[in-house]
Protein backbone atom coordinates (compact mmCIF):
# COMPACT_ATOMS: atom_id res chain seq x y z
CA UNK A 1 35.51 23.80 -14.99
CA UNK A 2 35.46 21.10 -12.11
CA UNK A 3 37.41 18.82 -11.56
CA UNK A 4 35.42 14.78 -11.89
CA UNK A 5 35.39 13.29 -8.86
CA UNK A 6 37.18 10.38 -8.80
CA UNK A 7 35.88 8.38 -6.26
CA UNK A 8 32.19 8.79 -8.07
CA UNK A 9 33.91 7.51 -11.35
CA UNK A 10 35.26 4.47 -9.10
CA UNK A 11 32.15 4.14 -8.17
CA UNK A 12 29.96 3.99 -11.93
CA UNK A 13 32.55 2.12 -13.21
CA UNK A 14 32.37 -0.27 -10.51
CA UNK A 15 28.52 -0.55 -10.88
CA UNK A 16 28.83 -1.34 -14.33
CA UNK A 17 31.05 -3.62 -14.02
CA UNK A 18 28.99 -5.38 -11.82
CA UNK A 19 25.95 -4.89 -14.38
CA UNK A 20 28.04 -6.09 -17.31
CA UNK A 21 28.83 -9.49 -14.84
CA UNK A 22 25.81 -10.18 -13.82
CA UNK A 23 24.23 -9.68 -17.54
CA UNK A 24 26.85 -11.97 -18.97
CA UNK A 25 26.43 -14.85 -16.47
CA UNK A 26 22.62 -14.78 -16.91
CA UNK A 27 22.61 -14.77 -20.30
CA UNK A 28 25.48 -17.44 -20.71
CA UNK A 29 23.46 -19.76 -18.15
CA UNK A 30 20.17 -19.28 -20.01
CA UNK A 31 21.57 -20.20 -23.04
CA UNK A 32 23.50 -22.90 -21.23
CA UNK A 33 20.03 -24.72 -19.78
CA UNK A 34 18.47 -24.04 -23.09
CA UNK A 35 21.27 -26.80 -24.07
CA UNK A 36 21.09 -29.29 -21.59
CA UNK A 37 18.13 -29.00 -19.88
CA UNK A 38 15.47 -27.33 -22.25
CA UNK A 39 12.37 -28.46 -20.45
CA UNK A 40 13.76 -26.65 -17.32
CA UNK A 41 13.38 -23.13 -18.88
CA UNK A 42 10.26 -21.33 -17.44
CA UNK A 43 7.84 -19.15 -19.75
CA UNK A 44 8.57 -16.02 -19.41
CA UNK A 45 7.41 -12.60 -21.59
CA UNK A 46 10.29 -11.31 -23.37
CA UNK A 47 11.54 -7.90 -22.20
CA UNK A 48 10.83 -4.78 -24.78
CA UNK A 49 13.55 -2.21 -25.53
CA UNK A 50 11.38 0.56 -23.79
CA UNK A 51 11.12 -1.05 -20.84
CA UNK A 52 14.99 -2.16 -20.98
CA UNK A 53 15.34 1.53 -21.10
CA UNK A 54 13.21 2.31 -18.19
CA UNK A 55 15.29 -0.67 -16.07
CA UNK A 56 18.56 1.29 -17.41
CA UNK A 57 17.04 4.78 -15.96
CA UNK A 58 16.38 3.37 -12.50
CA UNK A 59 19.56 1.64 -11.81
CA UNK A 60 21.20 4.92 -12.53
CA UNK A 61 18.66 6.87 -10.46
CA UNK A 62 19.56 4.28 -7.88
CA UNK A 63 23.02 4.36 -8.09
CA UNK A 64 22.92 8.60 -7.85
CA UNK A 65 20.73 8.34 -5.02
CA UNK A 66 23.15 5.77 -3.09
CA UNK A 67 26.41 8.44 -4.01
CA UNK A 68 24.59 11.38 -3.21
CA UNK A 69 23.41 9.98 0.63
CA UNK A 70 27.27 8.87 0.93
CA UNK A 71 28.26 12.58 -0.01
CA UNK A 72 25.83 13.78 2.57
CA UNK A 73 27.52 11.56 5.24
CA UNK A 74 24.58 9.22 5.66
CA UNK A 75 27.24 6.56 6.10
CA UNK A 76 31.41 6.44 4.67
CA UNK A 77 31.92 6.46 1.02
CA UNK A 78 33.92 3.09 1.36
CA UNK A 79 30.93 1.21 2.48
CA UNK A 80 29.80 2.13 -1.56
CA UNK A 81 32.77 -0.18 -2.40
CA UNK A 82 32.69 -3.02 0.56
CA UNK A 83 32.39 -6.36 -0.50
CA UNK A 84 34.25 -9.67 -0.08
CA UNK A 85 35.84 -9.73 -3.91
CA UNK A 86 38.34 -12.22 -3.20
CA UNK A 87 36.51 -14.20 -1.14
CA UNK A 88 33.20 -13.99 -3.86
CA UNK A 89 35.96 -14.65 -6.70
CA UNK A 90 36.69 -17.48 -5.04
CA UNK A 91 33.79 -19.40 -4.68
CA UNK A 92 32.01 -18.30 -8.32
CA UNK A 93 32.88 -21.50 -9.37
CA UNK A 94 30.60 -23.23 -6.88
CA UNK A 95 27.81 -20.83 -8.36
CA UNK A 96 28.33 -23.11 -11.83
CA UNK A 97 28.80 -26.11 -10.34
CA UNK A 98 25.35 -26.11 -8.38
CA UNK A 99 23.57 -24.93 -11.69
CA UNK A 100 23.00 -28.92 -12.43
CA UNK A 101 21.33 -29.28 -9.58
CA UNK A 102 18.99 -26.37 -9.57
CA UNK A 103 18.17 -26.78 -12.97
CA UNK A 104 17.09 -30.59 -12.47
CA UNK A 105 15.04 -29.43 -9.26
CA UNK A 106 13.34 -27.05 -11.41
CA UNK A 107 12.42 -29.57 -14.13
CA UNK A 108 10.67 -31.88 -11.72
CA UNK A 109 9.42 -29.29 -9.43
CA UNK A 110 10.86 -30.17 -6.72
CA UNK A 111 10.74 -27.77 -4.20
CA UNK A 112 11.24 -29.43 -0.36
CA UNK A 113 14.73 -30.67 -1.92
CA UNK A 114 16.32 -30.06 1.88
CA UNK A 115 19.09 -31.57 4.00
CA UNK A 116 18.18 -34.50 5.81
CA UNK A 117 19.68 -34.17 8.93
CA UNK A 118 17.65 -30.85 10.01
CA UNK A 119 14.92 -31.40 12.56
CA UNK A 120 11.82 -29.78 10.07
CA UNK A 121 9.81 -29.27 13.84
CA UNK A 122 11.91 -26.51 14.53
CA UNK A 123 10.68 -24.44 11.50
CA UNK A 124 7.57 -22.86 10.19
CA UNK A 125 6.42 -24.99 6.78
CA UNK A 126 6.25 -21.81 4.67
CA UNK A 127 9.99 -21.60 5.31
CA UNK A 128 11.10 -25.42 4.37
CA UNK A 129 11.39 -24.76 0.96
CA UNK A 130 13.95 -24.44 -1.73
CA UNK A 131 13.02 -20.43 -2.07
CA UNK A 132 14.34 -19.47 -6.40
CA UNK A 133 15.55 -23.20 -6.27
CA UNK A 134 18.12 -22.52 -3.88
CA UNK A 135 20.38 -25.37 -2.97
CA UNK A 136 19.35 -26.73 0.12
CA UNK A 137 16.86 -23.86 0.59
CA UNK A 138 18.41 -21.50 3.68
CA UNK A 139 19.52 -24.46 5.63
CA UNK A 140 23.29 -25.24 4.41
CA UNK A 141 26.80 -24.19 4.98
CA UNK A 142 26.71 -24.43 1.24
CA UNK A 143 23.57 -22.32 0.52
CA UNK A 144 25.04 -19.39 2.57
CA UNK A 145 28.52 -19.25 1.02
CA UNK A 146 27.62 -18.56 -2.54
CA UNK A 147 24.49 -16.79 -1.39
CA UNK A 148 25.56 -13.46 -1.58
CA UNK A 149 27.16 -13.36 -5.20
CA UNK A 150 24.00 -14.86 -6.03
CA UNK A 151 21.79 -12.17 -4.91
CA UNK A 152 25.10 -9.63 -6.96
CA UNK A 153 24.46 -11.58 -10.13
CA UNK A 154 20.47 -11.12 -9.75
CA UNK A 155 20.23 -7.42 -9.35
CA UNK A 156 23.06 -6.58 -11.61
CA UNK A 157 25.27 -5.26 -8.85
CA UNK A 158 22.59 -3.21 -7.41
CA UNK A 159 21.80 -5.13 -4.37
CA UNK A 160 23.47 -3.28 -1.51
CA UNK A 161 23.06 0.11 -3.01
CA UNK A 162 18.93 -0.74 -2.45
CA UNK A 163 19.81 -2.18 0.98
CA UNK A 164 21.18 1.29 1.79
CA UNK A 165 18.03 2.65 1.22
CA UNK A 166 17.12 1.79 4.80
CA UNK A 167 19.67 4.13 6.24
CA UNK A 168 18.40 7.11 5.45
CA UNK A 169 14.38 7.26 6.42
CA UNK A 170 16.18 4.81 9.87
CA UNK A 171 18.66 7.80 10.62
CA UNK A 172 15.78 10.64 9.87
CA UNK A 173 13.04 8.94 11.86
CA UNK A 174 15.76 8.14 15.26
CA UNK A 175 16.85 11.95 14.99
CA UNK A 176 13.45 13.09 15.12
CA UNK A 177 12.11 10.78 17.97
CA UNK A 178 15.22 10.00 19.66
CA UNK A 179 17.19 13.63 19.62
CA UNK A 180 17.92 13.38 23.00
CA UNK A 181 19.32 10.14 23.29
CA UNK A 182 23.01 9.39 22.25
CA UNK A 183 23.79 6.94 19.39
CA UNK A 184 25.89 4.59 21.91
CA UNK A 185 22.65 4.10 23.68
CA UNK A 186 20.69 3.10 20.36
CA UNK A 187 19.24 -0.56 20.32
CA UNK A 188 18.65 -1.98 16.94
CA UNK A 189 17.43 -5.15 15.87
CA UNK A 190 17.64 -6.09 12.20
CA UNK A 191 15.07 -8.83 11.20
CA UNK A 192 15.77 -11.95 8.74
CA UNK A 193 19.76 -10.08 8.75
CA UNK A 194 20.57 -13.63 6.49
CA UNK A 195 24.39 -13.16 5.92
CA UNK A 196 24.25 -9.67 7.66
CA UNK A 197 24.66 -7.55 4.41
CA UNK A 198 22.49 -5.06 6.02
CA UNK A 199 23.64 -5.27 9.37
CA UNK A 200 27.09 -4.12 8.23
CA UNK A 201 25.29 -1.13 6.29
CA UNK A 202 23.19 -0.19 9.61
CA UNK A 203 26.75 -0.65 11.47
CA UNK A 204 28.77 1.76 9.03
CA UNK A 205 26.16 4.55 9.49
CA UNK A 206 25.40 3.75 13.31
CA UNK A 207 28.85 2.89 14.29
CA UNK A 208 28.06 2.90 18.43
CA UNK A 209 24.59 1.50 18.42
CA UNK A 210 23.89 -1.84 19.96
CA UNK A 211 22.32 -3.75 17.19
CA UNK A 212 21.29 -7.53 17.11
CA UNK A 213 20.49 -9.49 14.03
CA UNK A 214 17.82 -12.20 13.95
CA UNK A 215 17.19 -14.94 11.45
CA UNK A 216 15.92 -18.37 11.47
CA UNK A 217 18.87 -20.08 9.60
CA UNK A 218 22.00 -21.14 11.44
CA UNK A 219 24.03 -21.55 8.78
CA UNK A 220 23.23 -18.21 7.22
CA UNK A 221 23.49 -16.88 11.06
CA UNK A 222 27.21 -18.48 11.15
CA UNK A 223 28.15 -16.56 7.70
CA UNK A 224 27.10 -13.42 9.45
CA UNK A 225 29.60 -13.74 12.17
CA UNK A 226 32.43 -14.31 10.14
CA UNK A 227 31.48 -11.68 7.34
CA UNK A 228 30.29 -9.25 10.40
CA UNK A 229 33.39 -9.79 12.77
CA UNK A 230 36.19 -9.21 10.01
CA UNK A 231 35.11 -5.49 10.32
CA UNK A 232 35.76 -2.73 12.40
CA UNK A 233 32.92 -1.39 15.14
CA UNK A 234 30.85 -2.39 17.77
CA UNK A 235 30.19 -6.22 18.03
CA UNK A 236 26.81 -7.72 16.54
CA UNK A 237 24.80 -9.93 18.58
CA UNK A 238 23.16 -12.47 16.33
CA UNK A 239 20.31 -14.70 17.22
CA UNK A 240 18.49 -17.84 15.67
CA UNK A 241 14.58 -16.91 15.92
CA UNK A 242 11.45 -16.51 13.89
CA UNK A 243 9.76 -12.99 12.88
CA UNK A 244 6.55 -14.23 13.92
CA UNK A 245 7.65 -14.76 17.79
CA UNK A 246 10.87 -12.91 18.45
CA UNK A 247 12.07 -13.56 21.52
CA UNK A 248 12.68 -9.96 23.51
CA UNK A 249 10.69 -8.27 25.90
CA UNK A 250 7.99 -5.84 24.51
CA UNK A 251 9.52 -2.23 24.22
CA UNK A 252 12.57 -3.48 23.97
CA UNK A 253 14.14 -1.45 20.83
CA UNK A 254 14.29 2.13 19.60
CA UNK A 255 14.28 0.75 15.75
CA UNK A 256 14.04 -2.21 13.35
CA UNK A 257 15.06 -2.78 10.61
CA UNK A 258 13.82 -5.87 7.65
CA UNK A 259 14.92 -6.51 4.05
CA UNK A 260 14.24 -8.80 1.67
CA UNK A 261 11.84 -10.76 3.55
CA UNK A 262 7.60 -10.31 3.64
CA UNK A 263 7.99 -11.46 -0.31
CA UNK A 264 8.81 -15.00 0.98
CA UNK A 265 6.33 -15.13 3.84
CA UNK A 266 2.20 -16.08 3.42
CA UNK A 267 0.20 -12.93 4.04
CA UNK A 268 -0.73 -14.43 7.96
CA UNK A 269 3.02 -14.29 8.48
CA UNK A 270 3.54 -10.97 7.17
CA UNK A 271 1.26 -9.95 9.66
CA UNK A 272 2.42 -11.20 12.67
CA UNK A 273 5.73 -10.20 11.81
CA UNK A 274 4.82 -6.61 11.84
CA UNK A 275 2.73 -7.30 14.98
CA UNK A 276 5.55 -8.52 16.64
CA UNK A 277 7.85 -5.43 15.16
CA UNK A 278 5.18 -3.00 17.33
CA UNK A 279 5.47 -4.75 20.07
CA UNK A 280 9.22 -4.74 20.62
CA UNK A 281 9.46 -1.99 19.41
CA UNK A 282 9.64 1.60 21.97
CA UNK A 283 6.88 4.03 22.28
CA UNK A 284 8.28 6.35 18.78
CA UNK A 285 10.28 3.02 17.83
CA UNK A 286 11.17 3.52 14.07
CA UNK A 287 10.46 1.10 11.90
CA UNK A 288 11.57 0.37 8.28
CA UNK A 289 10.62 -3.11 5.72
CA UNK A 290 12.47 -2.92 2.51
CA UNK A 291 11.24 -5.75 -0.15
CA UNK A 292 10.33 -6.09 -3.56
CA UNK A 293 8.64 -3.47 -5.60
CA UNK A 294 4.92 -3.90 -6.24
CA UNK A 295 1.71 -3.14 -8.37
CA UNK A 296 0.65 -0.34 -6.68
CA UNK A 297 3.75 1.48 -6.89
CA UNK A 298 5.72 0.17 -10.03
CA UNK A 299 2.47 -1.13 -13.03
CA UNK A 300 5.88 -0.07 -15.32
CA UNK A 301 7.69 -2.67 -14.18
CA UNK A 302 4.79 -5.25 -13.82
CA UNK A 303 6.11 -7.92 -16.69
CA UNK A 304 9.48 -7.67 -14.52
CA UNK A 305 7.76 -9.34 -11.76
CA UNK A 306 6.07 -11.90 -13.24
CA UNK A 307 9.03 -12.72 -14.85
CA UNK A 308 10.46 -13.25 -11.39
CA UNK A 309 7.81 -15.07 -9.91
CA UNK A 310 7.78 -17.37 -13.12
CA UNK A 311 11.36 -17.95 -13.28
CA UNK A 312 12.73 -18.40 -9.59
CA UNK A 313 10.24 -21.05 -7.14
CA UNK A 314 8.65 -17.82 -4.93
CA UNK A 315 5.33 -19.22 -3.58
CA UNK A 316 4.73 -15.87 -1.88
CA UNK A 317 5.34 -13.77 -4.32
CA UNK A 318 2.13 -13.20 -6.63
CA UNK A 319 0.16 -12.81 -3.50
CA UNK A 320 2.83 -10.06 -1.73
CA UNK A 321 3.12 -7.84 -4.73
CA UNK A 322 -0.77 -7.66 -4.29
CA UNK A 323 -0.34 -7.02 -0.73
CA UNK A 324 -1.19 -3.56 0.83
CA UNK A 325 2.01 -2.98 3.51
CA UNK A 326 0.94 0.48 4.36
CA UNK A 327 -2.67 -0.86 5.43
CA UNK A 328 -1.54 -3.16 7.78
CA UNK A 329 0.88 -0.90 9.40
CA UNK A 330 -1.71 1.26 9.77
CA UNK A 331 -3.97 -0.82 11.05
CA UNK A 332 -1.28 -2.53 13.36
CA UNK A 333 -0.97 1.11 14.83
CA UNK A 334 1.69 2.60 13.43
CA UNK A 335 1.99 6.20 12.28
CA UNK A 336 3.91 8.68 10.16
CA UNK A 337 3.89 5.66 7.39
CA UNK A 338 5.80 6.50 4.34
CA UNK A 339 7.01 4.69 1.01
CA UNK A 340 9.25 5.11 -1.77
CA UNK A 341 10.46 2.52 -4.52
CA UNK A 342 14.49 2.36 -5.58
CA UNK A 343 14.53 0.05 -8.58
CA UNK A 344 13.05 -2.98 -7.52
CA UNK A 345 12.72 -1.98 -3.79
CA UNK A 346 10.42 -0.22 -1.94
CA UNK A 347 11.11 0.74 1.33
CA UNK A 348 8.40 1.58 4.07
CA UNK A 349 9.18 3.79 7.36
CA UNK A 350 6.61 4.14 10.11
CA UNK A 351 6.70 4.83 13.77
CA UNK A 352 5.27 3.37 16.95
């Protein structure tokens, strides 16, 4: 008989750890605002067992899917287990403490709840918002500490292991179009790269590549840097822009990558976004968008996102999950478009 694998057992039970934490601290806070602030709680459609088991099923097939690319050296097998612990043990109590707050701007609505001091000229409208009641929406010190154990304790654990789902179709599609380039001479840019979660994932698996992150938040730009320059590897350019004009020259990068972001843009934004990805982007320039699963693709899991959209302040939402990504690619000009979903991700690759 073989031997178990220990490192895969480090890595289940750490998974469901994470799972067990992040189920715990949602239910105790639900319970918690049904206390205090009862008109706060949002309507919501209470989740069946049979679809609890189908949620169950497709962390696991998630979690599989993220050992098995780590056992095929897609990137390290300690990148399954990188995360700031002390750092995001550490600052859970400011998750609690700024519960008041978000619950009271969710009773009155109250969804331009910003800082002052920022100059709102220098940002889209769509984006001055306080996106799932966010503190201070993405413009904060504050907001960007405590945003990352925020995003743990919302996907059960699972968040990284779906932002590694970009590594894969990004390292297939530059080894087919790029085979005769070295990795050192790789550009990357990584759009929306927020606290540079992702960046660090494209980093691990693309260790010599030149790759610059973009995002419109400064404070979210300056966690980055000190999350991003505690780690070994090639330094990471970071840069405060907007998707819808990034500022490079056209054919300026052999691949993109963007997560988590078209589900908080209006549908005019999501398209020029992708018109400015094919335009920086290299003749064969891969490109990859990971967001939210949607109707098309998941009508199992369609009470799940109305859920979301119901319970966190997502303007964009019901309108994105309608949305047809692979049209406009197409119809942008890209080619070889593809899609699959991992849990609540799916994750589109296409090429220039």
């Amino acid at each position: 008989m073989a031997s178990p694998n220990l490192t895969k057992i480090a890595y289940q039970t750490l998974q469901q750890g994470k799972g067990l934490v992040g189920l715990a601290h949602k239910g105790i806070s639900t319970k918690l605002m049904e206390l205090i602030v009862p008109d706060a709680l949002p309507e919501t459609s209470p989740i069946n067992s049979d679809l609890l088991v189908e949620l169950r099923k497709s962390i696991k097939e998630l979690e599989e899917i993220d050992w098995l690319d780590a056992e095929k050296g897609l990137y390290p097998k300690n990148l399954l287990f990188d995360a700031p612990w002390i750092e995001w043990f550490l600052k859970y109590p400011l998750v609690w403490l700024d519960m008041p707050s978000t619950w009271k701007r969710r009773k009155e609505k109250h969804y331009q709840d910003l800082p002052k001091k920022i100059n709102r000229d220098k940002y889209p409208d769509y984006y001055l918002q306080n996106f799932h009641h966010q503190t201070d929406g993405y413009l904060s010190d504050h907001s960007a500490e405590i945003y990352d154990i925020q995003v743990e304790i919302l996907f059960n654990g699972t968040a990284d292991a779906m932002r590694r789902r970009v590594i894969s179709p990004l390292k297939k599609g530059l080894q087919k179009n790029y085979k005769h380039i070295k990795t050192s001479a790789i550009k990357l840019l990584d759009v929306a790269t927020g606290t540079g979660r992702t960046l660090q994932q494209v980093r691990s698996s693309l260790p010599s590549s030149e790759l610059i992150g973009i995002d419109l938040s400064g404070a979210y730009l300056k966690q980055a840097s000190k999350y991003l320059n505690n780690k070994d590897g090639e330094m990471v350019q970071l840069i405060k822009g907007n998707a819808e004009k990034l500022p490079f020259l056209d054919e300026s990068f052999h691949a993109i990558t963007c997560v988590f972001l078209f589900h908080e843009l209006p549908r005019d934004a999501r398209q020029n976004a992708i018109n400015e990805f094919y335009r920086v982007l290299k003749p064969n320039g891969v490109l990859i968008i990971a967001d939210s699963i949607q109707l098309d693709d998941s009508p199992h899991f369609t009470q799940v996102m109305e859920n979301f959209y119901r319970v966190f302040h997502e303007p964009y939402y019901r309108d994105y999950i309608k949305d047809d990504i692979r049209k406009r690619l197409d119809k942008t000009g890209f080619n070889c478009i593809e899609a699959e979903s991992f849990f609540m991700t799916r994750v589109w690759s296409a090429n220039k």
